[in-house]
Short mmCIF file of C-alpha atoms in Angstrom, two decimals:
data_model
loop_
_atom_site.label_atom_id
_atom_site.label_comp_id
_atom_site.label_asym_id
_atom_site.label_seq_id
_atom_site.Cartn_x
_atom_site.Cartn_y
_atom_site.Cartn_z
CA MET A 1 135.40 51.28 130.07
CA ALA A 2 134.02 54.36 130.76
CA LEU A 3 130.70 55.74 129.60
CA THR A 4 129.05 59.18 129.47
CA VAL A 5 125.86 58.46 131.09
CA ALA A 6 122.79 61.61 130.83
CA VAL A 7 120.25 61.14 133.46
CA GLN A 8 116.75 62.42 132.09
CA MET A 9 114.78 63.19 136.10
CA ASP A 10 113.16 64.92 138.50
CA PRO A 11 115.00 67.53 140.50
CA ILE A 12 117.57 65.62 142.66
CA GLN A 13 117.30 67.66 145.30
CA ALA A 14 113.60 66.72 146.34
CA ILE A 15 113.68 63.14 146.11
CA ARG A 16 114.47 60.70 149.04
CA ILE A 17 116.92 58.81 148.10
CA ALA A 18 116.79 55.96 150.94
CA GLY A 19 114.34 54.75 148.13
CA ASP A 20 115.18 56.11 144.82
CA THR A 21 116.09 53.84 142.56
CA THR A 22 117.23 56.23 140.30
CA PHE A 23 120.03 57.52 142.79
CA ALA A 24 120.57 53.92 143.38
CA LEU A 25 121.66 53.28 139.45
CA MET A 26 123.52 56.38 139.81
CA LEU A 27 125.74 55.27 142.20
CA GLU A 28 126.25 52.10 140.56
CA ALA A 29 127.11 53.93 138.17
CA GLN A 30 129.62 56.06 139.63
CA ALA A 31 131.38 53.45 141.65
CA ARG A 32 131.99 52.04 137.94
CA GLY A 33 133.84 55.38 136.73
CA HIS A 34 131.39 56.67 134.63
CA ARG A 35 130.78 59.93 133.87
CA LEU A 36 127.12 61.61 135.49
CA LEU A 37 125.25 63.57 133.15
CA TYR A 38 122.07 65.35 135.08
CA TYR A 39 118.89 67.73 133.26
CA THR A 40 115.33 67.48 134.37
CA PRO A 41 113.03 66.73 130.97
CA ASP A 42 111.88 70.81 130.62
CA ARG A 43 115.42 71.37 129.97
CA LEU A 44 115.63 68.31 126.11
CA SER A 45 115.81 70.21 122.89
CA MET A 46 115.28 69.01 119.75
CA GLN A 47 115.70 71.06 116.22
CA GLY A 48 115.45 69.21 113.08
CA ARG A 49 117.11 65.08 114.28
CA ARG A 50 119.53 67.05 116.88
CA VAL A 51 118.69 66.69 120.83
CA VAL A 52 120.51 68.23 122.82
CA ALA A 53 120.04 69.06 127.06
CA ARG A 54 121.05 71.94 129.23
CA VAL A 55 123.15 69.20 131.76
CA GLU A 56 125.15 69.43 135.07
CA PRO A 57 127.68 67.04 135.74
CA VAL A 58 126.67 65.55 139.07
CA THR A 59 128.66 63.61 141.96
CA VAL A 60 126.71 61.31 144.13
CA GLN A 61 127.13 60.10 147.53
CA ASP A 62 124.53 58.27 149.53
CA VAL A 63 124.29 60.53 152.60
CA GLU A 64 120.22 62.20 152.90
CA GLY A 65 120.11 66.49 152.34
CA ALA A 66 123.76 66.34 150.21
CA HIS A 67 123.34 63.45 147.87
CA ALA A 68 124.17 65.02 144.67
CA VAL A 69 127.15 67.59 144.39
CA LEU A 70 126.47 69.48 141.02
CA GLY A 71 128.75 71.50 138.32
CA PRO A 72 128.20 74.42 136.29
CA ILE A 73 125.68 73.69 132.99
CA GLU A 74 126.80 72.61 129.81
CA ARG A 75 124.51 72.58 126.62
CA ILE A 76 125.02 68.95 125.13
CA GLU A 77 124.20 67.14 121.84
CA LEU A 78 123.31 63.74 123.34
CA THR A 79 124.36 61.78 121.03
CA ASP A 80 127.84 62.65 122.68
CA ALA A 81 126.15 60.23 126.01
CA ASP A 82 126.70 56.91 125.32
CA VAL A 83 124.31 56.23 128.15
CA VAL A 84 120.23 58.44 128.50
CA LEU A 85 119.11 56.81 131.53
CA MET A 86 114.73 57.90 130.92
CA ARG A 87 113.87 58.14 134.56
CA GLN A 88 111.25 60.89 135.36
CA ASP A 89 108.50 59.95 137.26
CA PRO A 90 104.67 59.41 135.34
CA PRO A 91 102.55 60.44 134.78
CA PHE A 92 102.30 59.10 131.20
CA ASP A 93 100.90 61.94 129.86
CA MET A 94 101.49 64.24 126.34
CA ALA A 95 104.88 65.09 127.71
CA TYR A 96 106.13 62.03 128.82
CA ILE A 97 105.01 60.94 124.88
CA THR A 98 106.85 63.95 123.76
CA ALA A 99 110.02 63.35 125.91
CA THR A 100 109.50 59.33 124.05
CA HIS A 101 109.30 61.11 120.70
CA ILE A 102 112.40 62.96 121.05
CA LEU A 103 115.17 60.51 122.67
CA GLU A 104 113.22 58.07 119.95
CA ALA A 105 115.82 60.09 117.71
CA ILE A 106 118.91 59.24 119.15
CA VAL A 107 118.73 55.62 119.51
CA ASP A 108 120.27 54.44 116.60
CA LYS A 109 124.19 56.41 118.66
CA THR A 110 123.06 56.91 122.30
CA LEU A 111 121.02 53.42 124.32
CA VAL A 112 118.81 54.89 126.08
CA VAL A 113 117.11 52.78 128.82
CA ASN A 114 114.29 51.88 128.65
CA ASN A 115 113.69 52.41 124.94
CA PRO A 116 111.64 55.36 124.30
CA ALA A 117 108.99 53.98 121.59
CA GLU A 118 108.51 50.75 123.31
CA VAL A 119 108.02 53.08 126.54
CA ARG A 120 105.40 54.47 124.47
CA ASN A 121 103.98 51.15 123.11
CA ALA A 122 103.59 49.68 126.43
CA PRO A 123 101.47 51.91 128.63
CA GLU A 124 101.83 50.17 131.96
CA LYS A 125 97.82 49.23 132.49
CA LEU A 126 97.40 48.70 128.68
CA PHE A 127 100.74 46.00 127.97
CA VAL A 128 99.49 44.35 130.09
CA LEU A 129 96.95 43.23 128.35
CA ASP A 130 98.91 41.07 125.63
CA PHE A 131 99.51 38.55 128.74
CA PRO A 132 95.37 37.80 129.36
CA GLU A 133 95.90 34.19 130.43
CA LEU A 134 97.96 35.73 133.20
CA MET A 135 95.63 38.43 134.39
CA PRO A 136 92.73 38.76 136.95
CA PRO A 137 89.86 39.76 134.71
CA THR A 138 90.16 43.17 133.01
CA LEU A 139 88.15 46.17 131.39
CA ILE A 140 88.97 48.75 130.15
CA SER A 141 86.37 51.61 129.48
CA ARG A 142 84.60 54.43 130.39
CA ASP A 143 81.01 52.96 128.97
CA LYS A 144 78.64 53.02 132.39
CA ALA A 145 76.59 49.67 131.09
CA GLU A 146 80.38 48.11 130.50
CA ILE A 147 81.06 48.75 133.48
CA GLU A 148 77.47 47.76 135.27
CA ARG A 149 77.65 44.78 133.29
CA PHE A 150 81.24 43.61 134.40
CA ARG A 151 80.80 44.79 138.03
CA LYS A 152 77.62 42.14 137.93
CA GLU A 153 79.50 39.50 136.52
CA HIS A 154 82.66 39.43 138.62
CA GLY A 155 80.63 40.70 141.66
CA THR A 156 83.86 43.59 143.70
CA ILE A 157 86.11 45.53 141.67
CA ALA A 158 88.65 47.67 141.73
CA MET A 159 88.45 50.52 139.17
CA LYS A 160 91.80 53.00 138.56
CA PRO A 161 92.68 55.41 136.50
CA LEU A 162 94.03 53.85 132.71
CA HIS A 163 97.51 56.46 133.07
CA GLY A 164 97.52 56.04 136.62
CA HIS A 165 100.39 55.89 138.68
CA GLY A 166 101.38 55.12 142.53
CA GLY A 167 98.25 53.64 143.12
CA ALA A 168 96.20 57.02 142.91
CA ALA A 169 92.48 57.30 142.93
CA VAL A 170 91.79 52.97 142.99
CA PHE A 171 89.21 51.95 144.40
CA ARG A 172 86.85 48.94 145.40
CA VAL A 173 83.78 49.01 144.39
CA THR A 174 81.19 46.18 145.28
CA GLU A 175 78.90 44.65 143.30
CA ASP A 176 75.48 47.06 145.35
CA ASP A 177 78.10 49.59 146.45
CA PRO A 178 75.62 52.70 146.66
CA ASN A 179 77.85 54.75 145.56
CA PHE A 180 78.89 53.46 141.70
CA GLY A 181 76.85 56.10 140.34
CA SER A 182 79.42 59.07 142.09
CA MET A 183 81.94 56.96 141.52
CA PHE A 184 81.61 56.82 137.84
CA ASP A 185 80.74 60.90 137.84
CA LEU A 186 84.08 61.88 139.88
CA PHE A 187 85.91 59.64 136.89
CA ALA A 188 83.88 60.59 134.13
CA ALA A 189 84.41 64.14 135.39
CA THR A 190 87.96 63.51 135.64
CA PHE A 191 89.57 61.41 133.25
CA ARG A 192 89.08 61.77 129.35
CA GLU A 193 90.79 58.35 128.49
CA GLN A 194 89.55 54.93 129.37
CA TRP A 195 89.73 53.43 132.99
CA VAL A 196 90.87 50.23 134.33
CA VAL A 197 88.58 47.78 136.02
CA GLN A 198 89.17 44.71 136.88
CA ARG A 199 88.08 42.24 139.47
CA PHE A 200 89.05 42.51 142.63
CA LEU A 201 91.36 40.21 144.21
CA ASP A 202 90.48 39.98 147.81
CA LYS A 203 94.15 38.60 148.75
CA VAL A 204 95.54 42.20 147.79
CA SER A 205 95.34 42.28 151.83
CA GLU A 206 98.54 39.53 151.60
CA GLY A 207 100.44 41.39 149.54
CA ASP A 208 100.82 42.29 146.17
CA LYS A 209 104.52 41.09 145.16
CA ARG A 210 107.09 43.97 143.08
CA ILE A 211 109.27 42.19 141.13
CA ILE A 212 112.52 43.35 139.15
CA LEU A 213 113.18 42.04 135.81
CA VAL A 214 116.52 43.10 133.59
CA ASP A 215 116.89 41.69 130.74
CA GLY A 216 113.70 39.87 130.79
CA GLU A 217 115.35 37.78 133.23
CA PRO A 218 113.73 37.81 137.16
CA MET A 219 116.26 39.25 139.41
CA GLY A 220 114.33 40.55 142.66
CA ALA A 221 111.40 40.99 144.77
CA ILE A 222 109.50 42.57 147.60
CA ASN A 223 105.79 42.14 149.16
CA ARG A 224 104.50 45.25 149.47
CA VAL A 225 101.62 44.87 152.47
CA PRO A 226 99.10 47.89 152.67
CA ALA A 227 97.97 49.62 155.44
CA LYS A 228 95.54 48.75 158.23
CA GLY A 229 92.71 50.62 156.37
CA ASP A 230 93.58 50.43 152.79
CA ILE A 231 93.79 48.51 150.05
CA ARG A 232 96.74 50.21 148.02
CA SER A 233 100.11 48.82 148.76
CA ASN A 234 101.86 51.15 147.15
CA MET A 235 104.85 52.02 149.57
CA VAL A 236 104.56 55.76 149.05
CA ARG A 237 100.81 55.65 150.26
CA GLY A 238 101.93 53.02 153.75
CA GLY A 239 102.27 50.46 152.23
CA ALA A 240 105.07 47.77 153.94
CA ALA A 241 108.11 45.92 152.39
CA GLY A 242 109.09 42.62 153.50
CA ALA A 243 111.45 40.30 151.68
CA SER A 244 110.22 37.61 149.71
CA GLU A 245 110.67 35.26 146.95
CA LEU A 246 109.30 34.22 143.87
CA THR A 247 107.00 30.97 144.22
CA ASP A 248 106.67 28.62 141.12
CA ARG A 249 103.32 30.54 139.34
CA GLU A 250 105.49 33.92 139.56
CA ARG A 251 108.16 32.00 138.05
CA GLU A 252 105.98 31.01 135.22
CA ILE A 253 104.77 34.43 134.42
CA CYS A 254 108.41 35.69 134.53
CA ALA A 255 109.26 33.39 131.70
CA THR A 256 106.06 33.85 129.59
CA ILE A 257 106.70 38.03 129.41
CA GLY A 258 111.00 37.85 129.95
CA PRO A 259 111.30 37.53 125.85
CA GLU A 260 109.16 39.89 124.20
CA LEU A 261 111.06 42.74 127.73
CA LYS A 262 114.04 41.78 126.60
CA ARG A 263 113.25 41.97 122.64
CA ARG A 264 111.16 45.35 123.35
CA GLY A 265 114.66 46.58 124.65
CA LEU A 266 112.91 47.50 128.49
CA ILE A 267 116.40 46.09 130.60
CA LEU A 268 114.99 47.72 133.41
CA VAL A 269 111.01 46.58 134.21
CA GLY A 270 108.99 46.32 136.97
CA ILE A 271 105.54 44.05 137.65
CA ASP A 272 103.35 43.29 139.79
CA VAL A 273 101.72 40.33 141.15
CA ILE A 274 98.39 39.53 143.54
CA ASP A 275 97.58 36.32 144.27
CA GLY A 276 99.43 34.90 141.26
CA HIS A 277 97.54 37.23 138.79
CA LEU A 278 99.64 39.51 136.64
CA THR A 279 98.09 43.14 137.51
CA GLU A 280 100.80 45.96 135.50
CA ILE A 281 104.26 45.62 134.03
CA ASN A 282 105.89 48.67 134.61
CA VAL A 283 108.04 50.34 132.14
CA THR A 284 108.57 53.78 132.81
CA SER A 285 110.55 55.01 135.88
CA PRO A 286 110.03 51.57 137.05
CA THR A 287 110.95 51.29 141.56
CA GLY A 288 112.51 48.22 144.06
CA ILE A 289 115.93 48.69 144.16
CA ARG A 290 116.46 49.69 146.84
CA ALA A 291 114.01 48.03 148.88
CA ILE A 292 115.17 44.59 148.16
CA LYS A 293 118.45 45.58 148.78
CA ARG A 294 118.17 46.88 152.42
CA LEU A 295 115.92 43.27 153.03
CA GLY A 296 118.98 41.91 151.63
CA GLY A 297 118.24 40.36 149.42
CA PRO A 298 120.83 41.34 146.27
CA ASP A 299 122.20 45.14 144.54
CA LEU A 300 120.25 45.30 141.47
CA ALA A 301 121.89 48.07 140.30
CA VAL A 302 125.07 45.70 139.59
CA SER A 303 122.90 43.01 137.69
CA VAL A 304 121.22 46.76 135.30
CA TRP A 305 124.58 48.30 134.62
CA ASP A 306 126.01 45.13 133.64
CA ALA A 307 123.07 44.66 131.58
CA ILE A 308 123.88 47.83 129.98
CA GLU A 309 127.93 48.04 129.12
CA ALA A 310 126.91 44.76 127.73
CA ARG A 311 124.56 46.53 125.39
CA VAL A 312 127.20 49.48 124.67
CA GLY A 313 130.20 46.75 124.34
CA ARG A 314 127.86 45.19 121.63
CA GLY A 315 127.96 49.08 120.28
#
């Protein structure tokens, strides 16, 4: 069954295809005979309950620098698409939230992946708090006295913005760190919302595992090791990825959260686990599919499209 698939993403000309999960999903969709339409979030509009986008038909090939050929712009109602992939990268700001509200208007007729209402209701560093038994001790606060109390109780902590992404502005702060006051002032001046404060996990130096779940089931993983002199394992920050299998503890984590992910219509999810502790549940635009395949794991784009086609087939 050939589907019409609209892909809402960042400018396609600027992506780095070697590690781009959205591009992997597009390649697999095209291989299955689906029609691909591309647009950026600024070309998404709503009038009444009608949602329209100015899209460009696109064909893709796995050739860096010549990876996308675009056709002439068309204006379509998004209910004419069978599937919309909501794949623009964070930040999870008001523009992102607005896009979820607009796309929510079409979910009765068009499958949106991931479910936009649940993306909005599952901020990645807050949704994880639904499973405190799986996490390291965590505080969500911008109250200096509360953070100091937490730091006194747990010693070295990690501080990061609540709606940050890609490892930006993640800091390690020791119990007696003289920079804490300046760090607090910087965060207070930069971020209006609360911040994430967690007990620092020393074994992050051994890796931060990204596990991909498809329709609630763990399908593959990579272990990301920080570069020397850094605590951040994100590959965009210089982290090195290696092949990895799941431990019993990681399977327990996936079995605990998987049914809730499936219930919420979160088809493609990436979780982060450090030393057996769940730290994030990524639902906006999770990555890792291409790295898993490159390192000898399965092609999870196949699994994602199997899940999408099953949902569309059920109507």
